[in-house]
Amino acid sequence: MDLIPAPQVAVFDEGGRRYAFGPEPLLGAGPGTEGVARLLRRELGAATGWSLPAAGPGAAADVRLRLDPECGERMGHESYGITVDGTGVELAGASPAGLFWGLQTLRQLLGPDAYRKAPLPGRAWSLPHGRIADSPRFGWRGLMLDVARHFLPKDGVLRYIDLLAAHKLNVLHLHLTDDQGWRVEIKRHPRLTGVGAWRARSRRGHRASPLWNETPHGGYYTQDDIREIVAYAAERHVRVVPEIDVPGHSQAAIAAYPELGNTDVVDTSALEVWDDWGINENVLAPTEAVVRFYEGVFEELLELFPAEVSPFVHVGGDECPKEQWKASAVAQERIRELGVDGEDGLQSWFIRHFDTWLAERGRRLIGWDEILEGGLAPGAAVSSWRGYAGGIAAAEAGHDVVMCPEQQVYLDHRQAGGAEEPVPIGYVRSLEDVYRFEPIPPKLSAEAAAHVLGAQANMWTEVTEDQARVDYQVFPRLAAFAEVVWSRLPEPEERDFAWFEGRMAAAHYGRLDALGVGYRPPGGPLPWQRRPGVLGRPAEGAPPNV
Ligand code: ACM
């Protein structure tokens, strides 16, 4: 039935029988299913025009929802089952989350138009008789959106939560701060957004590009925006993991509060929010005052992102050049005072401090794999981005890991080698390459593999200035990624990519069309998806853009 991600078990009636809905189907919602019933009425109701009134006593419901904890014991807490026969459809979930993923399958079974926000005239709805039993392979099925380099306004974030949910993905990692912008309101430090949330101009294309966009760029989420995003996501069983990147990638914060920088080495009062891309040497000063400042930031953040939503708080930790610390008398004195091993030890001290600080507040720290350098903090989890090695080392040492190797699942990287690919970045990573991505590296012991929570695709936005460009990079590859983290696929080389492509062509591109997603078509970019003359950054050693 062209489901993506493919379910574990799906058996459909060989005779092709279907259950045909009348104009006003009835809904039967068992105890504990109220949240999913509400979404079903709102979202399927919008597409079909149904109001889905509750079936009264003795009346047969066309759509029946129930919780089935036994199914959870067999197949895990996110599992669900669907049965369609002559009496209608029954959706059973091990938990409200399982039920919600079942609802996504139901929507796919109804056809692409079930993703529209209003009914098309004369449309009739039916479901194939059959049975589905399904559950995810991994508990962490994520997408990271970099909303710092180019801001994605709130409605765009809510839309991405819908897109994640439609693909049974359940983690949205928001990269909220970087050199080029600070995107979350922090009430006790208002200049973080007052100054840090915008830049005067942006380089157009990657570093080698001579072009500039002279229009100021900016935006940020108010605390109420964040509460809305988190609640919207929670209703859809998507966890939002916030990232505040320290101690590198911090020029926007330093531009707002120059005392956060290494003031004995650079005149930080002259710094502005960065208008260029790359790794920036203006990093935080390793002082108690800076640590206190960021504790204040994290205090507000913890209130906005409750532990029930995500125990994890991402502290970045990547790409922190040590030149300023080497040159700074203050930093060198800190190294002596703390008795740590040079500048790497200083970075490790910074991360360890927040590991303890978060743990004391019932939270867990996660950071990019550089946090392994200088010794990993005891409770920390790792986002393994520079390949698998960091993730393997962390998992072997008993730390939890999210696999997101840049060689496989960085969606800012170009998806074909053609010259028409817009602002080509990095390696060529085609839809098929992503389909053959394997989150568990073969050399990992079973014990260590149990520490791989799952995987996420990362979308960095230096050269993607708006939603249309982000859509182009993310889709259709996120559909392949979703199948990798949800379904039980064979080993990478055994995977039947033609089968996946067939389902994409038969149904999933149609679903994305109905959802209004500006994906890369299989034949290459449409004229308006190209960016002729804007230079990217093909990976070193990778074939040129031919
Ligand atoms: C990263 O790509 N710097 C995590």
mmCIF file of N, CA, C and O in Angstrom, residues 18-25 44 47-50 107 109-114 118-128:
data_model
loop_
_atom_site.group_PDB
_atom_site.id
_atom_site.type_symbol
_atom_site.label_atom_id
_atom_site.label_comp_id
_atom_site.label_asym_id
_atom_site.label_seq_id
_atom_site.Cartn_x
_atom_site.Cartn_y
_atom_site.Cartn_z
ATOM 1 N N ARG A 18 -12.677 -3.115 0.111
ATOM 2 C CA ARG A 18 -12.386 -1.862 0.817
ATOM 3 C C ARG A 18 -13.549 -1.503 1.719
ATOM 4 O O ARG A 18 -14.705 -1.839 1.427
ATOM 5 N N TYR A 19 -13.266 -0.796 2.781
ATOM 6 C CA TYR A 19 -14.317 -0.240 3.625
ATOM 7 C C TYR A 19 -14.595 1.175 3.138
ATOM 8 O O TYR A 19 -13.696 2.032 3.155
ATOM 9 N N ALA A 20 -15.823 1.399 2.690
ATOM 10 C CA ALA A 20 -16.174 2.724 2.152
ATOM 11 C C ALA A 20 -16.855 3.553 3.245
ATOM 12 O O ALA A 20 -17.840 3.115 3.841
ATOM 13 N N PHE A 21 -16.297 4.710 3.523
ATOM 14 C CA PHE A 21 -16.889 5.590 4.536
ATOM 15 C C PHE A 21 -18.108 6.309 3.950
ATOM 16 O O PHE A 21 -18.097 6.710 2.782
ATOM 17 N N GLY A 22 -19.133 6.486 4.796
ATOM 18 C CA GLY A 22 -20.270 7.320 4.420
ATOM 19 C C GLY A 22 -19.900 8.782 4.618
ATOM 20 O O GLY A 22 -18.764 9.115 4.975
ATOM 21 N N PRO A 23 -20.875 9.675 4.406
ATOM 22 C CA PRO A 23 -20.564 11.107 4.487
ATOM 23 C C PRO A 23 -20.239 11.590 5.909
ATOM 24 O O PRO A 23 -19.576 12.607 6.069
ATOM 25 N N GLU A 24 -20.704 10.886 6.931
ATOM 26 C CA GLU A 24 -20.475 11.374 8.301
ATOM 27 C C GLU A 24 -20.128 10.207 9.232
ATOM 28 O O GLU A 24 -20.950 9.745 10.023
ATOM 29 N N PRO A 25 -18.902 9.720 9.136
ATOM 30 C CA PRO A 25 -18.516 8.570 9.968
ATOM 31 C C PRO A 25 -18.560 8.915 11.458
ATOM 32 O O PRO A 25 -18.412 10.075 11.838
ATOM 33 N N LEU A 44 -7.676 14.919 10.131
ATOM 34 C CA LEU A 44 -8.406 14.149 9.113
ATOM 35 C C LEU A 44 -9.732 14.821 8.804
ATOM 36 O O LEU A 44 -10.208 14.809 7.674
ATOM 37 N N ALA A 47 -9.206 17.468 6.182
ATOM 38 C CA ALA A 47 -8.981 16.933 4.834
ATOM 39 C C ALA A 47 -10.245 16.334 4.228
ATOM 40 O O ALA A 47 -10.439 16.379 3.014
ATOM 41 N N THR A 48 -11.086 15.746 5.091
ATOM 42 C CA THR A 48 -12.236 14.976 4.587
ATOM 43 C C THR A 48 -13.553 15.737 4.699
ATOM 44 O O THR A 48 -14.528 15.374 4.044
ATOM 45 N N GLY A 49 -13.586 16.738 5.577
ATOM 46 C CA GLY A 49 -14.842 17.427 5.844
ATOM 47 C C GLY A 49 -15.683 16.732 6.910
ATOM 48 O O GLY A 49 -16.771 17.184 7.241
ATOM 49 N N TRP A 50 -15.163 15.636 7.461
ATOM 50 C CA TRP A 50 -15.901 14.920 8.506
ATOM 51 C C TRP A 50 -15.812 15.676 9.829
ATOM 52 O O TRP A 50 -14.767 16.243 10.155
ATOM 53 N N ARG A 107 -3.689 7.713 7.735
ATOM 54 C CA ARG A 107 -3.745 8.846 6.810
ATOM 55 C C ARG A 107 -3.123 8.464 5.466
ATOM 56 O O ARG A 107 -3.647 8.808 4.404
ATOM 57 N N LEU A 109 -2.989 5.474 4.264
ATOM 58 C CA LEU A 109 -3.867 4.506 3.598
ATOM 59 C C LEU A 109 -5.046 5.193 2.904
ATOM 60 O O LEU A 109 -5.594 4.669 1.940
ATOM 61 N N LEU A 110 -5.436 6.359 3.404
ATOM 62 C CA LEU A 110 -6.572 7.082 2.812
ATOM 63 C C LEU A 110 -6.193 7.764 1.501
ATOM 64 O O LEU A 110 -7.066 8.187 0.740
ATOM 65 N N GLY A 111 -4.900 7.917 1.240
ATOM 66 C CA GLY A 111 -4.471 8.532 -0.020
ATOM 67 C C GLY A 111 -3.932 9.940 0.195
ATOM 68 O O GLY A 111 -4.195 10.570 1.213
ATOM 69 N N PRO A 112 -3.161 10.448 -0.787
ATOM 70 C CA PRO A 112 -2.491 11.750 -0.648
ATOM 71 C C PRO A 112 -3.408 12.897 -0.254
ATOM 72 O O PRO A 112 -3.008 13.793 0.492
ATOM 73 N N ASP A 113 -4.673 12.860 -0.724
ATOM 74 C CA ASP A 113 -5.555 13.993 -0.412
ATOM 75 C C ASP A 113 -5.891 14.076 1.076
ATOM 76 O O ASP A 113 -6.377 15.114 1.540
ATOM 77 N N ALA A 114 -5.619 13.009 1.822
ATOM 78 C CA ALA A 114 -5.847 13.053 3.275
ATOM 79 C C ALA A 114 -4.857 13.998 3.951
ATOM 80 O O ALA A 114 -4.970 14.264 5.147
ATOM 81 N N ALA A 118 -8.239 21.082 3.420
ATOM 82 C CA ALA A 118 -9.671 21.233 3.150
ATOM 83 C C ALA A 118 -10.059 20.153 2.149
ATOM 84 O O ALA A 118 -9.225 19.723 1.344
ATOM 85 N N PRO A 119 -11.322 19.692 2.205
ATOM 86 C CA PRO A 119 -11.723 18.595 1.305
ATOM 87 C C PRO A 119 -11.859 19.058 -0.137
ATOM 88 O O PRO A 119 -12.302 20.171 -0.400
ATOM 89 N N LEU A 120 -11.476 18.181 -1.056
ATOM 90 C CA LEU A 120 -11.718 18.449 -2.473
ATOM 91 C C LEU A 120 -13.170 18.041 -2.777
ATOM 92 O O LEU A 120 -13.680 17.099 -2.182
ATOM 93 N N PRO A 121 -13.813 18.734 -3.707
ATOM 94 C CA PRO A 121 -15.216 18.419 -3.980
ATOM 95 C C PRO A 121 -15.399 16.993 -4.491
ATOM 96 O O PRO A 121 -14.553 16.485 -5.253
ATOM 97 N N GLY A 122 -16.466 16.359 -4.018
ATOM 98 C CA GLY A 122 -16.849 15.054 -4.565
ATOM 99 C C GLY A 122 -15.954 13.895 -4.169
ATOM 100 O O GLY A 122 -16.027 12.816 -4.745
ATOM 101 N N ARG A 123 -15.087 14.103 -3.208
ATOM 102 C CA ARG A 123 -14.128 13.069 -2.841
ATOM 103 C C ARG A 123 -14.813 12.027 -1.943
ATOM 104 O O ARG A 123 -15.517 12.395 -1.008
ATOM 105 N N ALA A 124 -14.611 10.723 -2.249
ATOM 106 C CA ALA A 124 -15.103 9.644 -1.376
ATOM 107 C C ALA A 124 -13.881 8.979 -0.746
ATOM 108 O O ALA A 124 -12.803 8.968 -1.335
ATOM 109 N N TRP A 125 -14.069 8.412 0.435
ATOM 110 C CA TRP A 125 -12.924 7.876 1.180
ATOM 111 C C TRP A 125 -13.140 6.408 1.505
ATOM 112 O O TRP A 125 -14.241 6.013 1.904
ATOM 113 N N SER A 126 -12.082 5.629 1.359
ATOM 114 C CA SER A 126 -12.185 4.212 1.709
ATOM 115 C C SER A 126 -10.820 3.698 2.146
ATOM 116 O O SER A 126 -9.790 4.340 1.894
ATOM 117 N N LEU A 127 -10.860 2.547 2.822
ATOM 118 C CA LEU A 127 -9.618 1.917 3.287
ATOM 119 C C LEU A 127 -9.600 0.463 2.834
ATOM 120 O O LEU A 127 -10.652 -0.194 2.802
ATOM 121 N N PRO A 128 -8.419 -0.067 2.510
ATOM 122 C CA PRO A 128 -8.333 -1.476 2.113
ATOM 123 C C PRO A 128 -8.517 -2.391 3.324
ATOM 124 O O PRO A 128 -7.979 -2.100 4.399
#
